[in-house]
Amino acid sequence: MSPLNCKRFFWVFVVAAIIFLTGCARTRYHSPSPSAPPAFEPEPAQNWAAERQSFIWPVKGTLEVPFGAKDEGVTTKGVWMRTPAREAPVAAARDGVVSLVDEKFGSFGKTVIVEHRDHWATVYAGNSQILVGVGQKVRQGEWIARASRLYFEIRKNSKAENPVAYVQ
């Protein structure tokens, strides 16, 4: 990768992170009216241990780039996974509501963000096809996209967490 492309990738990543962390990504794409009932009210988690074990892997495949590793000079806030099949289905890791669908989310390309109870969110990027829309309720295991190589993040209060610690 040329130095110019590295700099461009870095700044696109920084801008995307700022947009996501400040909440701009959520309010720009999905702003329910204050009087509208919540779109999704799952039952609260029974305890911390149950909460940690409530996510599933979105694809069957191999971990290609682990959490916190350098990928093209940038520290990853999630994991990159390679699927065994081309155009493999990507499943929602947990019940939630789709809060962002973007065909060109910075350098990540086609991206889906699902918000879950208790301030959790999951990010699915690098998709080849998106199968859901903003505001759509999804159930754990439901197909939301297709990908050959998937970037997957788990966030708690907008802070990236290592998916390996939360996925069963």
Coordinates of C-alpha atoms in Angstrom, one line a residue:
M1 CA 0.0 0.0 0.0
S2 CA 1.5 3.4 -1.0
P3 CA 2.1 6.1 1.7
L4 CA -0.7 8.2 0.2
N5 CA -3.2 5.3 0.4
C6 CA -2.1 4.6 4.0
K7 CA -2.7 8.2 5.0
R8 CA -6.1 8.2 3.2
F9 CA -7.1 5.0 4.9
F10 CA -6.1 6.3 8.3
W11 CA -8.1 9.5 8.0
V12 CA -11.2 7.7 6.6
F13 CA -10.9 5.3 9.6
V14 CA -10.5 8.2 12.1
V15 CA -13.5 10.1 10.6
A16 CA -15.7 6.9 10.6
A17 CA -14.7 6.2 14.2
I18 CA -15.6 9.8 15.3
I19 CA -18.9 9.6 13.6
F20 CA -19.7 6.3 15.2
L21 CA -18.4 7.1 18.7
T22 CA -20.2 10.5 18.9
G23 CA -23.5 8.9 17.9
C24 CA -23.8 10.7 14.6
A25 CA -24.1 7.5 12.7
R26 CA -27.1 6.4 14.7
T27 CA -29.0 9.7 14.7
R28 CA -28.3 10.3 11.0
Y29 CA -29.8 7.0 9.9
H30 CA -32.4 6.2 12.5
S31 CA -34.1 8.8 14.7
P32 CA -37.4 7.5 16.1
S33 CA -39.8 10.2 17.3
P34 CA -39.7 10.9 21.1
S35 CA -43.3 9.7 21.5
A36 CA -42.8 6.5 19.5
P37 CA -42.6 3.3 21.6
P38 CA -39.2 1.6 21.5
A39 CA -38.7 -0.6 18.5
F40 CA -37.3 -3.5 20.5
E41 CA -37.6 -4.2 24.2
P42 CA -36.0 -7.6 24.9
E43 CA -36.0 -9.0 28.4
P44 CA -33.1 -7.7 30.6
A45 CA -30.1 -9.9 31.1
Q46 CA -30.3 -12.1 34.1
N47 CA -26.6 -11.6 35.1
W48 CA -23.2 -10.6 33.8
A49 CA -22.2 -14.2 32.9
A50 CA -25.4 -14.7 30.9
E51 CA -24.8 -11.4 29.1
R52 CA -21.2 -12.4 28.2
Q53 CA -22.4 -15.6 26.6
S54 CA -25.4 -14.2 24.7
F55 CA -23.5 -13.5 21.4
I56 CA -22.9 -16.0 18.6
W57 CA -20.3 -15.8 15.8
P58 CA -21.9 -14.2 12.7
V59 CA -20.2 -16.5 10.3
K60 CA -18.6 -19.9 10.3
G61 CA -15.0 -19.4 9.3
T62 CA -11.5 -18.8 10.4
L63 CA -10.2 -15.8 12.4
E64 CA -7.9 -14.0 10.0
V65 CA -7.0 -10.9 12.0
P66 CA -7.5 -10.9 15.8
F67 CA -8.8 -8.1 18.0
G68 CA -6.1 -5.5 18.6
A69 CA -3.8 -6.6 15.8
K70 CA -2.3 -4.3 13.2
D71 CA -4.1 -4.6 9.9
E72 CA -2.5 -2.4 7.2
G73 CA -1.0 -0.3 9.9
V74 CA -4.2 0.3 11.8
T75 CA -5.0 -1.4 15.2
T76 CA -8.3 -3.4 14.7
K77 CA -11.2 -2.8 17.0
G78 CA -12.8 -6.0 15.9
V79 CA -11.8 -9.2 14.1
W80 CA -11.6 -10.1 10.5
M81 CA -13.0 -13.5 9.6
R82 CA -12.7 -15.5 6.4
T83 CA -15.7 -17.7 5.4
P84 CA -15.2 -21.1 3.9
A85 CA -17.7 -20.4 1.1
R86 CA -18.0 -17.4 -1.2
E87 CA -21.0 -15.2 -0.3
A88 CA -21.6 -17.0 3.0
P89 CA -24.6 -15.8 5.1
V90 CA -23.8 -13.4 7.9
A91 CA -26.1 -13.9 11.0
A92 CA -27.1 -11.4 13.7
A93 CA -24.9 -12.2 16.7
R94 CA -27.8 -11.3 19.1
D95 CA -31.4 -10.0 18.9
G96 CA -31.6 -6.3 18.2
V97 CA -32.6 -3.5 15.8
V98 CA -30.6 -2.5 12.7
S99 CA -29.5 1.1 13.3
L100 CA -27.2 1.6 10.3
V101 CA -27.0 0.3 6.8
D102 CA -24.4 1.9 4.6
E103 CA -23.2 0.8 1.2
K104 CA -19.9 2.8 1.5
F105 CA -19.0 3.1 5.2
G106 CA -15.5 4.5 4.8
S107 CA -13.0 1.9 3.8
F108 CA -15.2 -0.9 5.3
G109 CA -17.6 -0.9 2.4
K110 CA -21.0 -2.4 2.9
T111 CA -21.7 -2.1 6.7
V112 CA -24.6 -3.1 9.0
I113 CA -24.8 -2.0 12.7
V114 CA -27.2 -3.7 15.0
E115 CA -28.0 -2.2 18.4
H116 CA -28.9 -4.5 21.3
R117 CA -30.2 -4.2 24.8
D118 CA -28.1 -2.6 27.6
H119 CA -26.1 -0.4 25.3
W120 CA -24.5 -3.1 23.2
A121 CA -23.9 -2.9 19.4
T122 CA -22.4 -5.1 16.8
V123 CA -20.8 -4.1 13.6
Y124 CA -20.7 -6.2 10.4
A125 CA -18.5 -4.7 7.6
G126 CA -16.9 -5.9 4.4
N127 CA -20.2 -7.4 3.2
S128 CA -20.9 -8.2 -0.4
Q129 CA -24.7 -7.9 0.0
I130 CA -26.9 -6.4 2.7
L131 CA -30.2 -8.2 3.4
V132 CA -31.8 -5.9 6.1
G133 CA -32.9 -2.3 6.4
V134 CA -32.7 0.4 9.1
G135 CA -35.2 0.0 11.9
Q136 CA -35.7 -3.7 11.2
K137 CA -35.8 -6.0 14.2
V138 CA -33.5 -9.0 13.8
R139 CA -33.3 -12.2 15.9
Q140 CA -30.1 -14.0 16.8
G141 CA -29.0 -16.2 13.9
E142 CA -31.1 -14.3 11.3
W143 CA -29.3 -13.6 8.1
I144 CA -28.5 -9.9 7.7
A145 CA -25.9 -9.9 5.0
R146 CA -23.6 -12.0 2.8
A147 CA -19.8 -11.9 2.8
S148 CA -16.6 -13.8 1.9
R149 CA -14.5 -11.9 4.4
L150 CA -16.2 -10.2 7.4
Y151 CA -15.1 -7.5 9.8
F152 CA -17.0 -8.0 13.1
E153 CA -17.0 -5.7 16.2
I154 CA -18.8 -5.9 19.5
R155 CA -19.3 -2.6 21.3
K156 CA -20.5 -1.7 24.8
N157 CA -21.3 1.9 25.4
S158 CA -19.5 2.7 22.1
K159 CA -16.3 1.1 23.3
A160 CA -14.9 -1.8 21.3
E161 CA -14.6 -5.1 23.1
N162 CA -12.8 -8.3 22.1
P163 CA -15.5 -10.5 20.5
V164 CA -13.7 -13.7 21.6
A165 CA -14.5 -12.8 25.2
Y166 CA -18.3 -12.5 24.5
V167 CA -19.1 -15.1 21.8
Q168 CA -20.0 -18.6 22.6

